[in-house]
Short mmCIF file of N, CA, C and O in Angstrom, two decimals:
data_model
loop_
_atom_site.label_atom_id
_atom_site.label_comp_id
_atom_site.label_asym_id
_atom_site.label_seq_id
_atom_site.Cartn_x
_atom_site.Cartn_y
_atom_site.Cartn_z
N PRO G 422 94.36 110.84 93.67
CA PRO G 422 93.11 111.26 94.28
C PRO G 422 91.89 110.55 93.69
O PRO G 422 90.86 110.50 94.32
N LYS G 423 91.99 110.01 92.50
CA LYS G 423 90.85 109.32 91.89
C LYS G 423 90.84 107.83 92.19
O LYS G 423 89.93 107.13 91.79
N ALA G 424 91.87 107.32 92.87
CA ALA G 424 91.93 105.89 93.19
C ALA G 424 90.75 105.51 94.08
O ALA G 424 90.33 106.28 94.94
N GLN G 425 90.24 104.31 93.84
CA GLN G 425 89.12 103.80 94.62
C GLN G 425 89.35 102.34 94.94
O GLN G 425 90.01 101.62 94.18
N GLY G 426 88.80 101.88 96.04
CA GLY G 426 88.87 100.48 96.40
C GLY G 426 87.57 100.04 97.03
O GLY G 426 86.86 100.85 97.65
N ARG G 427 87.24 98.77 96.86
CA ARG G 427 86.04 98.19 97.47
C ARG G 427 86.40 96.85 98.08
O ARG G 427 87.10 96.04 97.46
N MET G 428 85.91 96.62 99.29
CA MET G 428 86.14 95.35 99.97
C MET G 428 84.80 94.71 100.29
O MET G 428 83.93 95.37 100.87
N ILE G 429 84.66 93.47 99.90
CA ILE G 429 83.51 92.67 100.32
C ILE G 429 84.09 91.71 101.35
O ILE G 429 84.98 90.91 101.04
N TRP G 430 83.62 91.80 102.59
CA TRP G 430 84.28 91.12 103.68
C TRP G 430 83.31 90.36 104.57
O TRP G 430 82.24 90.86 104.91
N ASN G 431 83.70 89.16 104.95
CA ASN G 431 82.98 88.35 105.92
C ASN G 431 84.02 87.85 106.91
O ASN G 431 85.00 87.21 106.50
N GLU G 432 83.84 88.12 108.19
CA GLU G 432 84.84 87.78 109.20
C GLU G 432 85.23 86.30 109.18
O GLU G 432 86.38 85.95 109.39
N ARG G 433 84.28 85.42 108.92
CA ARG G 433 84.57 83.98 108.94
C ARG G 433 85.07 83.43 107.62
O ARG G 433 85.79 82.46 107.58
N GLU G 434 84.69 84.05 106.50
CA GLU G 434 85.02 83.51 105.18
C GLU G 434 86.11 84.27 104.44
O GLU G 434 86.63 83.79 103.45
N GLY G 435 86.42 85.49 104.87
CA GLY G 435 87.37 86.32 104.13
C GLY G 435 86.63 87.21 103.16
O GLY G 435 85.47 87.56 103.39
N GLY G 436 87.29 87.57 102.06
CA GLY G 436 86.61 88.48 101.15
C GLY G 436 87.34 88.68 99.84
O GLY G 436 88.27 87.95 99.49
N VAL G 437 86.89 89.71 99.14
CA VAL G 437 87.45 90.08 97.85
C VAL G 437 87.68 91.59 97.86
O VAL G 437 86.79 92.35 98.28
N PHE G 438 88.86 92.00 97.42
CA PHE G 438 89.19 93.41 97.31
C PHE G 438 89.39 93.75 95.84
O PHE G 438 90.06 93.01 95.12
N VAL G 439 88.82 94.86 95.40
CA VAL G 439 89.05 95.36 94.04
C VAL G 439 89.44 96.83 94.12
O VAL G 439 88.96 97.57 94.97
N ALA G 440 90.34 97.22 93.22
CA ALA G 440 90.81 98.60 93.17
C ALA G 440 90.69 99.13 91.75
O ALA G 440 90.75 98.36 90.79
N ALA G 441 90.53 100.44 91.63
CA ALA G 441 90.45 101.09 90.32
C ALA G 441 91.24 102.39 90.38
O ALA G 441 91.35 103.02 91.44
N ASN G 442 91.77 102.77 89.25
CA ASN G 442 92.46 104.06 89.08
C ASN G 442 93.73 104.22 89.92
O ASN G 442 94.10 105.35 90.26
N LEU G 443 94.38 103.11 90.25
CA LEU G 443 95.69 103.21 90.91
C LEU G 443 96.76 103.29 89.82
O LEU G 443 96.66 102.60 88.81
N PRO G 444 97.79 104.09 90.00
CA PRO G 444 98.87 104.09 89.00
C PRO G 444 99.63 102.77 89.06
O PRO G 444 99.71 102.15 90.12
N PRO G 445 100.19 102.33 87.93
CA PRO G 445 101.00 101.11 87.97
C PRO G 445 102.13 101.29 88.99
O PRO G 445 102.69 102.37 89.13
N ALA G 446 102.43 100.22 89.70
CA ALA G 446 103.51 100.27 90.69
C ALA G 446 104.85 100.35 89.96
O ALA G 446 105.02 99.78 88.88
N PRO G 447 105.82 101.06 90.53
CA PRO G 447 107.15 101.12 89.92
C PRO G 447 107.78 99.72 89.87
O PRO G 447 107.39 98.84 90.63
N PRO G 448 108.77 99.52 89.00
CA PRO G 448 109.44 98.22 88.95
C PRO G 448 109.94 97.81 90.35
O PRO G 448 110.45 98.64 91.11
N GLY G 449 109.75 96.53 90.66
CA GLY G 449 110.19 96.01 91.95
C GLY G 449 109.23 96.28 93.09
O GLY G 449 109.54 95.99 94.25
N HIS G 450 108.05 96.83 92.78
CA HIS G 450 107.06 97.16 93.81
C HIS G 450 105.69 96.59 93.45
O HIS G 450 105.42 96.29 92.29
N ALA G 451 104.83 96.49 94.46
CA ALA G 451 103.45 96.05 94.28
C ALA G 451 102.63 96.73 95.37
O ALA G 451 103.16 97.35 96.29
N TYR G 452 101.33 96.60 95.25
CA TYR G 452 100.44 97.12 96.29
C TYR G 452 100.18 96.02 97.31
O TYR G 452 100.08 94.85 96.96
N GLU G 453 100.09 96.41 98.58
CA GLU G 453 99.78 95.44 99.63
C GLU G 453 98.57 95.92 100.40
O GLU G 453 98.49 97.08 100.81
N LEU G 454 97.62 95.01 100.56
CA LEU G 454 96.41 95.27 101.33
C LEU G 454 96.65 94.84 102.77
O LEU G 454 97.20 93.76 103.02
N TRP G 455 96.21 95.68 103.70
CA TRP G 455 96.36 95.42 105.13
C TRP G 455 94.99 95.41 105.80
O TRP G 455 94.16 96.27 105.51
N ALA G 456 94.78 94.47 106.70
CA ALA G 456 93.63 94.50 107.59
C ALA G 456 94.14 95.10 108.89
O ALA G 456 95.15 94.65 109.44
N ILE G 457 93.48 96.13 109.36
CA ILE G 457 93.89 96.78 110.61
C ILE G 457 93.01 96.21 111.71
O ILE G 457 91.78 96.30 111.65
N THR G 458 93.64 95.60 112.69
CA THR G 458 92.90 94.99 113.79
C THR G 458 93.52 95.42 115.12
O THR G 458 94.72 95.25 115.31
N GLY G 459 92.73 96.06 115.95
CA GLY G 459 93.26 96.57 117.21
C GLY G 459 94.40 97.55 117.03
O GLY G 459 95.31 97.61 117.84
N GLY G 460 94.38 98.30 115.92
CA GLY G 460 95.42 99.28 115.64
C GLY G 460 96.67 98.69 114.98
O GLY G 460 97.60 99.42 114.67
N THR G 461 96.70 97.37 114.77
CA THR G 461 97.86 96.71 114.19
C THR G 461 97.56 96.25 112.77
O THR G 461 96.57 95.54 112.54
N PRO G 462 98.41 96.62 111.80
CA PRO G 462 98.21 96.14 110.42
C PRO G 462 98.64 94.67 110.27
O PRO G 462 99.70 94.28 110.75
N VAL G 463 97.78 93.90 109.63
CA VAL G 463 98.04 92.49 109.35
C VAL G 463 98.07 92.33 107.84
O VAL G 463 97.12 92.74 107.16
N PRO G 464 99.13 91.74 107.26
CA PRO G 464 99.17 91.57 105.80
C PRO G 464 97.98 90.74 105.34
O PRO G 464 97.69 89.68 105.91
N ALA G 465 97.27 91.22 104.31
CA ALA G 465 96.09 90.51 103.82
C ALA G 465 96.26 90.01 102.39
O ALA G 465 95.76 88.95 102.05
N ALA G 466 96.94 90.77 101.52
CA ALA G 466 97.14 90.36 100.13
C ALA G 466 98.13 91.30 99.45
O ALA G 466 98.23 92.47 99.82
N VAL G 467 98.83 90.78 98.47
CA VAL G 467 99.69 91.59 97.60
C VAL G 467 99.09 91.51 96.20
O VAL G 467 98.67 90.44 95.76
N PHE G 468 99.00 92.66 95.52
CA PHE G 468 98.40 92.66 94.19
C PHE G 468 99.05 93.71 93.30
O PHE G 468 99.72 94.62 93.78
N THR G 469 98.86 93.54 92.02
CA THR G 469 99.31 94.52 91.03
C THR G 469 98.09 95.05 90.30
O THR G 469 96.98 94.53 90.47
N VAL G 470 98.29 96.07 89.51
CA VAL G 470 97.20 96.62 88.71
C VAL G 470 97.59 96.59 87.24
O VAL G 470 98.77 96.58 86.90
N ASP G 471 96.59 96.60 86.37
CA ASP G 471 96.85 96.63 84.94
C ASP G 471 97.13 98.07 84.49
O ASP G 471 97.17 98.99 85.31
N ALA G 472 97.31 98.25 83.20
CA ALA G 472 97.66 99.58 82.66
C ALA G 472 96.58 100.62 82.94
O ALA G 472 96.86 101.82 82.95
N GLU G 473 95.36 100.18 83.18
CA GLU G 473 94.26 101.12 83.47
C GLU G 473 94.06 101.32 84.97
O GLU G 473 93.14 102.02 85.38
N GLY G 474 94.90 100.69 85.79
CA GLY G 474 94.83 100.89 87.23
C GLY G 474 93.88 99.99 87.97
O GLY G 474 93.58 100.22 89.14
N ALA G 475 93.42 98.91 87.32
CA ALA G 475 92.49 97.97 87.97
C ALA G 475 93.24 96.75 88.48
O ALA G 475 94.14 96.23 87.82
N GLY G 476 92.87 96.29 89.65
CA GLY G 476 93.47 95.10 90.22
C GLY G 476 92.67 94.65 91.43
O GLY G 476 91.67 95.27 91.79
N GLY G 477 93.12 93.61 92.05
CA GLY G 477 92.43 93.13 93.23
C GLY G 477 92.98 91.80 93.68
O GLY G 477 93.92 91.26 93.10
N ALA G 478 92.35 91.25 94.73
CA ALA G 478 92.82 90.00 95.30
C ALA G 478 91.75 89.37 96.18
O ALA G 478 90.92 90.09 96.76
N GLY G 479 91.79 88.06 96.26
CA GLY G 479 91.01 87.34 97.27
C GLY G 479 91.73 87.47 98.60
O GLY G 479 92.96 87.52 98.64
N VAL G 480 90.98 87.52 99.68
CA VAL G 480 91.56 87.73 101.00
C VAL G 480 91.06 86.66 101.96
O VAL G 480 89.84 86.48 102.12
N ALA G 481 91.98 85.95 102.59
CA ALA G 481 91.63 84.91 103.56
C ALA G 481 91.15 85.56 104.86
O ALA G 481 91.51 86.70 105.16
N PRO G 482 90.38 84.82 105.66
CA PRO G 482 90.01 85.35 106.98
C PRO G 482 91.28 85.63 107.80
O PRO G 482 92.32 85.02 107.58
N LEU G 483 91.17 86.52 108.74
CA LEU G 483 92.31 86.86 109.58
C LEU G 483 92.65 85.71 110.52
O LEU G 483 91.75 85.01 111.00
N PRO G 484 93.93 85.50 110.79
CA PRO G 484 94.33 84.42 111.70
C PRO G 484 93.72 84.60 113.08
O PRO G 484 93.58 85.72 113.57
N GLY G 485 93.37 83.50 113.69
CA GLY G 485 92.84 83.54 115.05
C GLY G 485 91.46 84.14 115.17
O GLY G 485 91.04 84.49 116.27
N GLY G 486 90.75 84.30 114.04
CA GLY G 486 89.41 84.85 114.08
C GLY G 486 89.35 86.32 114.45
O GLY G 486 88.31 86.82 114.88
N ARG G 487 90.48 87.02 114.29
CA ARG G 487 90.49 88.45 114.63
C ARG G 487 89.55 89.24 113.73
O ARG G 487 89.30 88.87 112.60
N LYS G 488 89.04 90.35 114.25
CA LYS G 488 88.12 91.22 113.54
C LYS G 488 88.89 92.34 112.85
O LYS G 488 89.77 92.95 113.46
N ALA G 489 88.55 92.62 111.60
CA ALA G 489 89.15 93.74 110.87
C ALA G 489 88.37 95.01 111.18
O ALA G 489 87.17 95.07 110.98
N ASP G 490 89.08 96.01 111.70
CA ASP G 490 88.46 97.30 112.01
C ASP G 490 88.51 98.23 110.80
O ASP G 490 87.68 99.13 110.68
N GLN G 491 89.51 98.03 109.95
CA GLN G 491 89.74 98.92 108.80
C GLN G 491 90.63 98.17 107.82
O GLN G 491 91.28 97.19 108.17
N PHE G 492 90.66 98.64 106.57
CA PHE G 492 91.57 98.12 105.55
C PHE G 492 92.35 99.28 104.95
O PHE G 492 91.85 100.39 104.87
N ALA G 493 93.58 99.01 104.53
CA ALA G 493 94.41 100.03 103.90
C ALA G 493 95.29 99.38 102.84
O ALA G 493 95.57 98.18 102.90
N VAL G 494 95.73 100.18 101.87
CA VAL G 494 96.63 99.72 100.82
C VAL G 494 97.86 100.61 100.83
O VAL G 494 97.75 101.84 100.88
N THR G 495 99.04 99.97 100.80
CA THR G 495 100.30 100.69 100.72
C THR G 495 101.09 100.20 99.51
O THR G 495 100.82 99.12 98.97
N LEU G 496 102.05 100.98 99.11
CA LEU G 496 102.98 100.60 98.04
C LEU G 496 104.21 100.00 98.70
O LEU G 496 104.84 100.65 99.54
N GLU G 497 104.52 98.74 98.36
CA GLU G 497 105.59 98.00 99.02
C GLU G 497 106.49 97.29 98.02
O GLU G 497 106.13 97.17 96.84
N PRO G 498 107.64 96.76 98.47
CA PRO G 498 108.45 95.93 97.58
C PRO G 498 107.66 94.72 97.10
O PRO G 498 106.82 94.19 97.84
N SER G 499 107.92 94.29 95.88
CA SER G 499 107.23 93.11 95.33
C SER G 499 107.36 91.95 96.30
O SER G 499 108.38 91.77 96.94
N GLY G 500 106.32 91.16 96.40
CA GLY G 500 106.33 90.03 97.31
C GLY G 500 105.79 90.37 98.68
O GLY G 500 105.50 89.48 99.46
N GLY G 501 105.66 91.64 98.99
CA GLY G 501 105.08 92.06 100.25
C GLY G 501 106.07 92.10 101.40
O GLY G 501 107.20 91.62 101.29
N VAL G 502 105.64 92.70 102.48
CA VAL G 502 106.44 92.86 103.69
C VAL G 502 105.57 92.53 104.90
O VAL G 502 104.35 92.57 104.81
N PRO G 503 106.18 92.19 106.05
CA PRO G 503 105.39 91.84 107.22
C PRO G 503 104.73 93.03 107.93
O PRO G 503 103.79 92.85 108.70
N ALA G 504 105.23 94.24 107.68
CA ALA G 504 104.66 95.45 108.28
C ALA G 504 104.80 96.58 107.25
O ALA G 504 105.76 96.58 106.47
N PRO G 505 103.86 97.50 107.21
CA PRO G 505 103.90 98.56 106.20
C PRO G 505 105.19 99.40 106.28
O PRO G 505 105.64 99.74 107.36
N THR G 506 105.75 99.67 105.09
CA THR G 506 106.93 100.54 105.01
C THR G 506 106.70 101.68 104.02
O THR G 506 107.39 102.68 104.09
N GLY G 507 105.76 101.51 103.09
CA GLY G 507 105.54 102.49 102.04
C GLY G 507 104.35 103.38 102.32
O GLY G 507 103.66 103.23 103.34
N PRO G 508 104.10 104.30 101.41
CA PRO G 508 103.00 105.24 101.59
C PRO G 508 101.63 104.56 101.47
O PRO G 508 101.46 103.64 100.70
N THR G 509 100.69 105.05 102.26
CA THR G 509 99.31 104.58 102.16
C THR G 509 98.66 105.25 100.97
O THR G 509 98.70 106.48 100.85
N VAL G 510 98.06 104.45 100.09
CA VAL G 510 97.43 105.00 98.89
C VAL G 510 95.91 104.90 98.95
O VAL G 510 95.22 105.62 98.23
N LEU G 511 95.39 104.02 99.77
CA LEU G 511 93.95 103.90 100.00
C LEU G 511 93.72 103.47 101.45
O LEU G 511 94.53 102.73 102.00
N ALA G 512 92.62 103.91 102.05
CA ALA G 512 92.25 103.48 103.40
C ALA G 512 90.75 103.56 103.55
O ALA G 512 90.12 104.49 103.05
N SER G 513 90.19 102.57 104.23
CA SER G 513 88.75 102.61 104.51
C SER G 513 88.49 103.57 105.65
O SER G 513 89.41 103.96 106.38
N LYS G 514 87.26 103.95 105.80
CA LYS G 514 86.87 104.90 106.86
C LYS G 514 86.58 104.17 108.14
O LYS G 514 86.31 103.04 108.21
#
């Protein structure tokens, strides 16, 4: 409940995502950031956090110039997946 995330985003340039207070991912897992566009999640970045729960990633612009309506973070297998399979741990409004 204390986890927080911040996204600095520019549709043409991409952005930077930072997270705080996330628990370390279990072995074999990492956090994956998703850009939600037209209701469809698009993989944006895979990241880990340090022992204090801080982490983040640079994020490229979405393919085809698509607009991000929302961002979310899920817990996924290390290396990421093409579509979310794990629980959502953070989501933008």
